[in-house]
Tab-separated table of C-alpha atoms in Angstrom:
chain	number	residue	atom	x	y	z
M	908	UNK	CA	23.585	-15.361	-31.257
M	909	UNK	CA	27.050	-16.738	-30.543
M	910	UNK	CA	28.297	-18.342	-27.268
M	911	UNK	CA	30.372	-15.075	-26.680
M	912	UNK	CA	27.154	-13.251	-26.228
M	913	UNK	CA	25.565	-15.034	-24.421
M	914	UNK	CA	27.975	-14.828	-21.787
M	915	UNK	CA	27.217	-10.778	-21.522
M	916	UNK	CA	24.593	-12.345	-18.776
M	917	UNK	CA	25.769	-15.313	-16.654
M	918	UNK	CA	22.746	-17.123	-15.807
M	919	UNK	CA	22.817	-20.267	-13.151
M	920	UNK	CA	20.324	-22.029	-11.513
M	921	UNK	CA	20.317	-19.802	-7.720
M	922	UNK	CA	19.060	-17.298	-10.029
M	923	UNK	CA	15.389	-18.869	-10.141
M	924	UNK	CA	14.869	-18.810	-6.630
M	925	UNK	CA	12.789	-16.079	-4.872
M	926	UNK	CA	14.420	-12.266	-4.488
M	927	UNK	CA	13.375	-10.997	-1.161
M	928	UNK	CA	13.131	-7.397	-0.455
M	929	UNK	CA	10.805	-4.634	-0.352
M	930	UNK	CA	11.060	-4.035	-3.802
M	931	UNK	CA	8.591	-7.530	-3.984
M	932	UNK	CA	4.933	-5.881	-3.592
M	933	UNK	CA	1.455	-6.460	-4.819
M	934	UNK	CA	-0.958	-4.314	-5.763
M	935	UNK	CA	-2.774	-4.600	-2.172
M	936	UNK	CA	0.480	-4.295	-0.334
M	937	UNK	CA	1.122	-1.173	-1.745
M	938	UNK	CA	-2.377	0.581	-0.903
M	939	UNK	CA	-2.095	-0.185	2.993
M	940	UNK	CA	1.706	1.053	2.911
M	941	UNK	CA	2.454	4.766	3.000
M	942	UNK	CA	6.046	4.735	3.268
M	943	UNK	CA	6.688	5.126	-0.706
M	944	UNK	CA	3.768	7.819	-0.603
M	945	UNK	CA	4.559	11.915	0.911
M	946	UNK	CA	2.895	15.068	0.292
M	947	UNK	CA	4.665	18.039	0.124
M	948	UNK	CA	4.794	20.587	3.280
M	949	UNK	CA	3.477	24.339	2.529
M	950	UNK	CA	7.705	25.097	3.430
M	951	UNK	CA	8.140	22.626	0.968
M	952	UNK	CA	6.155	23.752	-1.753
M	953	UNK	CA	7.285	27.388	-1.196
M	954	UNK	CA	10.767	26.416	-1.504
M	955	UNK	CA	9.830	25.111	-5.350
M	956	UNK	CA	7.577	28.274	-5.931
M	957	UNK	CA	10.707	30.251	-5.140
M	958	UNK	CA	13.402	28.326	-6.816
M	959	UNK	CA	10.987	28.473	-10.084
M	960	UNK	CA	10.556	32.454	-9.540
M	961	UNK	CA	14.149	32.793	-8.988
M	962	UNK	CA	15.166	30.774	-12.302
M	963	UNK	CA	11.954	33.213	-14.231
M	964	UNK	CA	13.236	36.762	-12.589
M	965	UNK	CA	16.809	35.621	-13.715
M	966	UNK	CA	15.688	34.630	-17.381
M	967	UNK	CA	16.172	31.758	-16.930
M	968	UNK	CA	14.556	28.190	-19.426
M	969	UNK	CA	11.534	26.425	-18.379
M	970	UNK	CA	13.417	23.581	-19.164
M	971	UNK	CA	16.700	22.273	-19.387
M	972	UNK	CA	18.904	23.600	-16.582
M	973	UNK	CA	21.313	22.343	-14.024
M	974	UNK	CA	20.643	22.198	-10.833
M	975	UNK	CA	22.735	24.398	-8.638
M	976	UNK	CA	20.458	26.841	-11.022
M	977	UNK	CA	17.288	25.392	-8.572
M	978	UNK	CA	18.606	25.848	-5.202
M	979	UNK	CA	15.737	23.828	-3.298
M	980	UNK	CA	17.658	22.543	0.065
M	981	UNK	CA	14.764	22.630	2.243
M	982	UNK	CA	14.042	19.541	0.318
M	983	UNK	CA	17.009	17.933	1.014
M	984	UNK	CA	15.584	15.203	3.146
M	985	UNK	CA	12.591	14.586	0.515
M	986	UNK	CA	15.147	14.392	-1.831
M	987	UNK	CA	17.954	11.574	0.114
M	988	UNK	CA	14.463	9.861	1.103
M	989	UNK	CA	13.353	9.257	-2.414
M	990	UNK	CA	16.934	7.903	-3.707
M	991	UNK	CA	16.683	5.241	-1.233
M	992	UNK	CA	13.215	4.371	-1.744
M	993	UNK	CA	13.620	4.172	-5.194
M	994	UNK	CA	17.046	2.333	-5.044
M	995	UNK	CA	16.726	0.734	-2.276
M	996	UNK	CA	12.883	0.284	-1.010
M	997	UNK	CA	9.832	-0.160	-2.832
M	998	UNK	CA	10.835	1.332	-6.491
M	999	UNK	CA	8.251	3.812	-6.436
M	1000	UNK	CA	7.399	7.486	-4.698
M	1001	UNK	CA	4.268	9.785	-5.171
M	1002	UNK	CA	4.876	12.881	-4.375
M	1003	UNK	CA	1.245	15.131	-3.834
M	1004	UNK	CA	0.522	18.495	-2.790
M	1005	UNK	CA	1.927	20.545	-5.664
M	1006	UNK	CA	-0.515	23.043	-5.652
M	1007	UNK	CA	-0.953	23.278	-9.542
M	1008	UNK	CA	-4.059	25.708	-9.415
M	1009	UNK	CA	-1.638	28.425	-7.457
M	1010	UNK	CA	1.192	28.072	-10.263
M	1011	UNK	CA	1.193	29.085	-13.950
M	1012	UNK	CA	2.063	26.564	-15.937
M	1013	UNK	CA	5.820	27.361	-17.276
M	1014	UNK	CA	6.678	27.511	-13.448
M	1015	UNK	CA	5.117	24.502	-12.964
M	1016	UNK	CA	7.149	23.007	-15.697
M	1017	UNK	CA	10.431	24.449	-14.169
M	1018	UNK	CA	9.431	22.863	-10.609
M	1019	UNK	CA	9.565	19.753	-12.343
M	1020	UNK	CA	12.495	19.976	-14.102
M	1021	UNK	CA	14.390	21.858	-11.557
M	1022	UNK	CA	13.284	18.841	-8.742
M	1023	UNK	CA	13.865	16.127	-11.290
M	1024	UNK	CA	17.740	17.590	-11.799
M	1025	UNK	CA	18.387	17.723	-8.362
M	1026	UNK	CA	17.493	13.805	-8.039
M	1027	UNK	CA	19.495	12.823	-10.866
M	1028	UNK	CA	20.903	13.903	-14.880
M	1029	UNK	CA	18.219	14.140	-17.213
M	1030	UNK	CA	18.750	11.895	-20.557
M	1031	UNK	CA	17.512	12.516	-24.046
M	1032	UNK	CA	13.856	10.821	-24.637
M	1033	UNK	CA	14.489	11.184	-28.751
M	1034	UNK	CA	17.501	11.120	-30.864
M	1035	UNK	CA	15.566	14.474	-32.439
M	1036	UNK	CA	15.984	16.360	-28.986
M	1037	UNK	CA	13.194	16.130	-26.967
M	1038	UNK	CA	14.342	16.368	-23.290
M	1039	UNK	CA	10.610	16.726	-22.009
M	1040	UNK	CA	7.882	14.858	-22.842
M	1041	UNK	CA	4.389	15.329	-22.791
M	1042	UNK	CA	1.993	12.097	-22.365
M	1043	UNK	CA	-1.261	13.524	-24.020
M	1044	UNK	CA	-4.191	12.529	-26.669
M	1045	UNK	CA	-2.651	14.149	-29.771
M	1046	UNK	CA	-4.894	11.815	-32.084
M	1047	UNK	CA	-8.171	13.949	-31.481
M	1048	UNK	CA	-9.574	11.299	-29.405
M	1049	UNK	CA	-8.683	7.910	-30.657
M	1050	UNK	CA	-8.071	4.335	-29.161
M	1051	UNK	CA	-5.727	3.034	-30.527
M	1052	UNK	CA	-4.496	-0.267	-29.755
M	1053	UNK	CA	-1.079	-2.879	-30.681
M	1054	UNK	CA	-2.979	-4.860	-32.760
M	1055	UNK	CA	-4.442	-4.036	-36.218
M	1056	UNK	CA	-2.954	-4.191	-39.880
M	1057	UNK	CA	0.395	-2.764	-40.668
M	1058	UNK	CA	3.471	-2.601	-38.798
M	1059	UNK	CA	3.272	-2.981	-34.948
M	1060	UNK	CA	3.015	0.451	-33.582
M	1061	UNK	CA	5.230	1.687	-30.543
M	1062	UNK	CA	4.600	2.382	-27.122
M	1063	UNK	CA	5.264	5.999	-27.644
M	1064	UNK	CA	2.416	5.802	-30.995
M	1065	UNK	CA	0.358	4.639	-28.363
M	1066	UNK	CA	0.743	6.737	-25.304
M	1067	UNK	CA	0.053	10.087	-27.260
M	1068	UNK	CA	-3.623	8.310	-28.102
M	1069	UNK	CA	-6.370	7.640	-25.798
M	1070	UNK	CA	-5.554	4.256	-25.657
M	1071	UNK	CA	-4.351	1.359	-22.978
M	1072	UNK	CA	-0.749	0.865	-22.232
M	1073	UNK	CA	0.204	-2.327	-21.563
M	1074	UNK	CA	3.275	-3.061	-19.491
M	1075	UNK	CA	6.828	-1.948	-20.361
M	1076	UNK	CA	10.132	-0.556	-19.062
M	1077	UNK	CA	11.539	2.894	-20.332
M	1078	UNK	CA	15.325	2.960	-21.137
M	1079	UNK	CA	16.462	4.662	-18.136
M	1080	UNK	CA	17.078	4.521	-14.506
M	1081	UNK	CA	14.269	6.609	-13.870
M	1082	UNK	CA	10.902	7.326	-14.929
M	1083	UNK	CA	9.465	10.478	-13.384
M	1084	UNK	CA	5.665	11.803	-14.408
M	1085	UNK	CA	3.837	14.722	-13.382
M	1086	UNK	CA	0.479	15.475	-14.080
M	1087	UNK	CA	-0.820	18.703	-14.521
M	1088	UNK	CA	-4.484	17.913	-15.631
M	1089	UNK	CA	-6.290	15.490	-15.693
M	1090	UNK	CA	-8.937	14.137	-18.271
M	1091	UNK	CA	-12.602	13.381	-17.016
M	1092	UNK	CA	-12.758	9.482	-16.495
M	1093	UNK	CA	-9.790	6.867	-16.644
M	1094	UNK	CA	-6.282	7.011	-17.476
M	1095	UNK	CA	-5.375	5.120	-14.145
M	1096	UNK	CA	-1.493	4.620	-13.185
M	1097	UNK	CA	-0.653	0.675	-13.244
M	1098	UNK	CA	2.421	-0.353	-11.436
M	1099	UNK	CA	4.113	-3.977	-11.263
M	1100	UNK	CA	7.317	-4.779	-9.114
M	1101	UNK	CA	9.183	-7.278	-11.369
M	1102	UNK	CA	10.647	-9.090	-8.636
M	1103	UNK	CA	7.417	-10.050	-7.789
M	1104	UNK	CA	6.263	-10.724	-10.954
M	1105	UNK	CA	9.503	-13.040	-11.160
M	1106	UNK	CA	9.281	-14.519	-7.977
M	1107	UNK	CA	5.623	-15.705	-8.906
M	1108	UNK	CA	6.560	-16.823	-12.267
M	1109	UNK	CA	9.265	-19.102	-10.505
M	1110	UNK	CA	6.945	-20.470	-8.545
M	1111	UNK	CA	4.521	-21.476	-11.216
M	1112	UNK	CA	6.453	-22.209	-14.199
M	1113	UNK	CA	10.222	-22.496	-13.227
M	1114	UNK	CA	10.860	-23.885	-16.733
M	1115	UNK	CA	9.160	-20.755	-18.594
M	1116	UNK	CA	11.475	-17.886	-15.712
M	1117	UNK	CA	14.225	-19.830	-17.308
M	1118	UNK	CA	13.454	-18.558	-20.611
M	1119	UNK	CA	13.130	-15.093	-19.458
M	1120	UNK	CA	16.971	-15.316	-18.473
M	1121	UNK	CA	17.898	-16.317	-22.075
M	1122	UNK	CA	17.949	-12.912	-24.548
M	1123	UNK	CA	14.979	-12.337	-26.800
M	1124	UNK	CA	15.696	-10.896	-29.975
M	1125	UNK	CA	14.322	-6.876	-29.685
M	1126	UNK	CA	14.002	-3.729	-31.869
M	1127	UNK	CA	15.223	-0.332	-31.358
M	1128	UNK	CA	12.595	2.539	-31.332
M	1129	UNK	CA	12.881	4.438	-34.383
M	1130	UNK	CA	10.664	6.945	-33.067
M	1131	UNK	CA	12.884	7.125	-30.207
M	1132	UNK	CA	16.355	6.313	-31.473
M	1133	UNK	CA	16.192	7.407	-35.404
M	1134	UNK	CA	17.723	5.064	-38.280
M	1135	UNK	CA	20.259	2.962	-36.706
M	1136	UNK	CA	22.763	-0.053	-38.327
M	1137	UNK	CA	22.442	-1.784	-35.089
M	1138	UNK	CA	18.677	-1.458	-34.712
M	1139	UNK	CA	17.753	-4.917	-33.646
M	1140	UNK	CA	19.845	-6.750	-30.583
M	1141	UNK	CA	19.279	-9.305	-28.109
M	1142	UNK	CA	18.922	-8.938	-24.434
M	1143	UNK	CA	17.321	-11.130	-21.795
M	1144	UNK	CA	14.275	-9.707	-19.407
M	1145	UNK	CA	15.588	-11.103	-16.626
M	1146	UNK	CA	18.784	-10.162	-15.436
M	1147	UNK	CA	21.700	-9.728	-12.793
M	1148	UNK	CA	24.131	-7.542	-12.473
M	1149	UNK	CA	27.670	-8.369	-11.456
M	1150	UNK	CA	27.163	-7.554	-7.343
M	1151	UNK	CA	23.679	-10.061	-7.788
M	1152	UNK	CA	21.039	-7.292	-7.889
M	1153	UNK	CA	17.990	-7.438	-10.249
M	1154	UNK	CA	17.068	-5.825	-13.196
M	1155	UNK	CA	14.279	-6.105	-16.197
M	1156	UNK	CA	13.924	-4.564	-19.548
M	1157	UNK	CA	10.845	-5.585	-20.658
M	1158	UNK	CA	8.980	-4.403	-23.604
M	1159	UNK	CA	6.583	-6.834	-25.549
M	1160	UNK	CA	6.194	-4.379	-28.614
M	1161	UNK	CA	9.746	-3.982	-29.380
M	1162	UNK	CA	9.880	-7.679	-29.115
M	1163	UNK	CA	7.137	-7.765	-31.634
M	1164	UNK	CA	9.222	-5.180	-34.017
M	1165	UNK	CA	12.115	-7.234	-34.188
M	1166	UNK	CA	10.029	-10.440	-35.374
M	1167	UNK	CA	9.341	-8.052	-38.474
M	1168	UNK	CA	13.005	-8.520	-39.479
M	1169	UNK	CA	13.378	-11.323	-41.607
M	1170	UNK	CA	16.763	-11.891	-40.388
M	1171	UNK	CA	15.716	-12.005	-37.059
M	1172	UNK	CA	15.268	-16.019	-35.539
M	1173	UNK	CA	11.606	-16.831	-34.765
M	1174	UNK	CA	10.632	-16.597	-31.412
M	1175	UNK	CA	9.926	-20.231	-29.995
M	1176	UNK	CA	6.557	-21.625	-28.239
M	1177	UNK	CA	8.553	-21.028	-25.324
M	1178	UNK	CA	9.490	-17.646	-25.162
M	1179	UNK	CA	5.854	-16.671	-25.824
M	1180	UNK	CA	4.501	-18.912	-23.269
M	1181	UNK	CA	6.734	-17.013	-20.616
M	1182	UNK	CA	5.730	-13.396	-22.360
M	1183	UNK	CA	2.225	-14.452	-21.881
M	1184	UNK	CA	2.533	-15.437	-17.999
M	1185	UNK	CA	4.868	-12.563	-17.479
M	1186	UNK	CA	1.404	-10.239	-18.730
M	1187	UNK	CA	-0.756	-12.730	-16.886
M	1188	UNK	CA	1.161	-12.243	-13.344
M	1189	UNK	CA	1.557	-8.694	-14.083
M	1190	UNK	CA	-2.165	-7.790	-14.454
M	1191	UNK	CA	-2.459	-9.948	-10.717
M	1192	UNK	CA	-0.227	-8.450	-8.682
M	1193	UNK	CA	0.025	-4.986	-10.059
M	1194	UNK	CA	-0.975	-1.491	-8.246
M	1195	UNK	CA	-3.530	0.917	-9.886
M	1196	UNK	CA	-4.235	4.565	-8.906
M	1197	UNK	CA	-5.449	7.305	-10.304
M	1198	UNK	CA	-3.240	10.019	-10.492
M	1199	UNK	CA	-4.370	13.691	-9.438
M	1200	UNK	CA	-3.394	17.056	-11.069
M	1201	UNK	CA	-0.514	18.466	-8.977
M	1202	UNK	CA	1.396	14.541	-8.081
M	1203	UNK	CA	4.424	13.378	-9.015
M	1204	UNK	CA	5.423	9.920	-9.535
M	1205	UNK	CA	9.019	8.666	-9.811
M	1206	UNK	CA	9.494	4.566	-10.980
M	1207	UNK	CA	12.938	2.416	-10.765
M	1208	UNK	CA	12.706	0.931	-14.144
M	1209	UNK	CA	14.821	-1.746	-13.004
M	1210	UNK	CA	12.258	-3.219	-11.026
M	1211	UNK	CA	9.041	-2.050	-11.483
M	1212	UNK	CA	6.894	-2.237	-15.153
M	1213	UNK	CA	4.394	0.729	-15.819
M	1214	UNK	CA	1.593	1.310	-18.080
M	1215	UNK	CA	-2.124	2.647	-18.190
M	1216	UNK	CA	-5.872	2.528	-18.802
M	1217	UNK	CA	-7.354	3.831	-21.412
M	1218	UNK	CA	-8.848	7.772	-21.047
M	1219	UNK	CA	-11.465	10.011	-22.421
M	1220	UNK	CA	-10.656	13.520	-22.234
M	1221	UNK	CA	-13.496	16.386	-22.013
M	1222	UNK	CA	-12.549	18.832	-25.166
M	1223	UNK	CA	-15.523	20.834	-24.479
M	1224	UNK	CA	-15.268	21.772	-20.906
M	1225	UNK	CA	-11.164	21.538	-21.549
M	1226	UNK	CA	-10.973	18.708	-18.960
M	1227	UNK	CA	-7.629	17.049	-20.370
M	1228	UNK	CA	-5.201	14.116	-19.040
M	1229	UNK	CA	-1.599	15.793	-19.268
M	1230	UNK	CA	1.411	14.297	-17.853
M	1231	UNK	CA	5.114	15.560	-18.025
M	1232	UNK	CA	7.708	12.874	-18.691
M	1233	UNK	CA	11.839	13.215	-17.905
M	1234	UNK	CA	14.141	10.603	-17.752
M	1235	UNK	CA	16.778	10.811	-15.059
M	1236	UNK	CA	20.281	9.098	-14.790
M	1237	UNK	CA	20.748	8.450	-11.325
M	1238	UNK	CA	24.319	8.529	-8.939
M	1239	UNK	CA	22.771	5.840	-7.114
M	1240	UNK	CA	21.805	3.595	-9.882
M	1241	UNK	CA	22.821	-0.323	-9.559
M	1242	UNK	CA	25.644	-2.006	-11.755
M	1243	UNK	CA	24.080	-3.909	-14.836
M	1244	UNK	CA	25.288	-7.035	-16.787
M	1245	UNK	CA	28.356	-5.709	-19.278
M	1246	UNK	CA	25.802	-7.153	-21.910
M	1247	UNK	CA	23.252	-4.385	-21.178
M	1248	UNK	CA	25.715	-1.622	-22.496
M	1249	UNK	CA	24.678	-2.304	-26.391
M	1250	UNK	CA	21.513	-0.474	-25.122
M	1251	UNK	CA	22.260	1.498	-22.574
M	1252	UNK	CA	25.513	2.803	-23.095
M	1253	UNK	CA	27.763	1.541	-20.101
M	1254	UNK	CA	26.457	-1.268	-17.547
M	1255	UNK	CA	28.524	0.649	-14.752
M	1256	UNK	CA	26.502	2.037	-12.123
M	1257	UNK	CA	25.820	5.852	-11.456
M	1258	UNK	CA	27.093	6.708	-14.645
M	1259	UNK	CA	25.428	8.460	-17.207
M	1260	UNK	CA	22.859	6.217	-19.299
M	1261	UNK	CA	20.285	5.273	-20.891
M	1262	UNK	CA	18.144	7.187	-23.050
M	1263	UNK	CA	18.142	7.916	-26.763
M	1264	UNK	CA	21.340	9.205	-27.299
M	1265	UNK	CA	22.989	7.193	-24.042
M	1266	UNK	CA	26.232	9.356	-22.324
M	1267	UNK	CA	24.736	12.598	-23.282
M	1268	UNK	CA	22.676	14.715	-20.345
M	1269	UNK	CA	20.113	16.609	-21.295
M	1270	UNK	CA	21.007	20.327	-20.834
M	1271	UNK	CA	20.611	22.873	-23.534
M	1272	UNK	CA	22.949	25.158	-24.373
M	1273	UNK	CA	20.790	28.001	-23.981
M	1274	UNK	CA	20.525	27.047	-19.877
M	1275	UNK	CA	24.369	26.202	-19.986
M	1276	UNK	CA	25.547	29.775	-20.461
């Protein structure tokens, strides 16, 4: 990487000192605060039983629609309060109380959707298409894991298995999940602010935060992205954007991937020391919860990492872990570092970004009519 890249992120030494904030949290923080946690009222809930009925009755898609097709402005206040909790607070709101026994499931789906587009612009989660996701075992019941022979296998491979997540950020402001079912034992939520994790890696290992400011070399998901020229790029996991504030990308797997490219320089004793503490700190401080059919959960992937426990679902009985994933643009997202607009598209904030095919919203054409 030349000098000109590099400066994409201006790095100097105020940056290593601690972020303060309520987007810092541990794990035991979280549990004995209720202000990033709400359950829905019955007037609520009615208003998105409505909205959904309204969209059916009209013919409307289960999926990719605009908004002012979901008028839900009783939730008007749930909806200002979660842009500044996510932007601005903690980085992460459940929403519970979604009565998901009451509600077939292609309503359910457009309750989601429809909420989800009143927040912010759904983005494309595939070059292919896919504007929806569904985070389910599709292996028939398999663990698999990120090690093993052959090439390293993505986060997405991994998620659609019965298997652990580890920690990562999705490209994309943010990451909203709702679960539907839920499988008989595991498959526990785990949340990490990272500002916290970078405070505490400061305060250990100033040296090794450093590193996490300088870019690491990273790959692009094909499974996400397709064939690309510019598949592999380098980006730091620590940055700041030009008005100071936060952000991390963070993905140890892609990392991996782009040490498969011969052309690619070595990562140095360094870098993995600081990867290693970052997952070391992470699995300290982070918050785990089990997540209950009918609860939403939206995450700031700017400063908070996700991933999962492993989960065993009940084919016989039909007990099953399903979660709905969208990826939302936001109005109210921060600024970025001009370097972070080889991934993401444009480094301005509230613009339209991220995703697999960044600029482009995620309506169909079918719903646009």
């Amino acid at each position: 990487m030349n000098e000109a890249s590099r400066m994409e992120w201006k790095f100097d030494q105020s940056m290593l000192q601690p972020i303060a904030g309520p987007c810092c949290w541990n794990g035991k923080e979280m549990l004995a605060d209720g202000a990033w946690r709400r359950q829905l009222t019955r007037t609520e809930i009615d208003a998105l039983v409505r909205a959904a009925r309204q969209q059916r009755s009209a013919g409307g898609a289960i999926e990719g629609f605009h908004a002012e097709r979901f008028n839900i402005h009783e939730l008007k206040q749930v909806l200002a309060w979660m842009a500044a909790q996510l932007e601005d607070g903690r980085g992460m709101v459940r929403l519970g109380g979604l009565p998901v026994d009451e509600i077939d499931e292609d309503d359910q789906k457009r309750i989601f959707w429809g909420l989800c587009a009143n927040l912010g612009t759904p983005v494309y989660q595939t070059a292919a298409g896919e504007i929806v996701g569904y985070v389910q075992d599709t292996t028939g019941g398999k663990d698999l894991t990120y090690g093993g022979p052959g090439p390293v296998k993505t986060a997405r491979t991994i998620a659609r298995s019965r298997g652990a997540l580890r920690f990562h950020t999705d490209k994309v402001d943010l990451l909203c999940l709702m679960c539907s079912s839920n499988g008989i034992d595991g498959g526990h939520s785990k949340i990490a602010s990272s500002v916290a994790i970078h405070n505490e890696i400061g305060r250990r290992r100033p040296d090794l935060l450093r590193e996490l400011y300088q870019p690491y070399w990273r790959m692009r998901p094909t499974d996400e992205e397709g064939e690309r020229s510019d598949n592999v790029f380098a980006m730091p996991v620590f940055a700041r954007g030009p008005d100071g504030k936060f952000t991390s990308q963070y993905s140890r797997t892609y990392i991996e991937q782009a040490q498969e490219v011969p052309t690619v320089p070595r990562l140095t004793a360094a870098q993995n020391e600081a990867l290693d503490l970052l997952n070391e700190v992470a699995e300290e401080l982070h918050l785990q919860l089990p997540f209950a059919a009918g609860e939403m959960q939206f995450m700031n992937q700017h400063v908070t990492y996700h991933g999962r426990t492993a989960f065993v679902d009940d084919v016989s009985s039909g007990a099953r872990r399903v979660l709905t994933r969208i990826w939302l643009a936001t109005a109210f997202s921060r600024a970025l570092p001009p370097g972070h607009a080889t991934q993401w598209g444009d480094s301005r904030g509230g613009t339209l970004r991220g995703g697999a095919m960044p600029g482009k919203a995620a309506f169909t054409e079918a719903a646009m009519s």
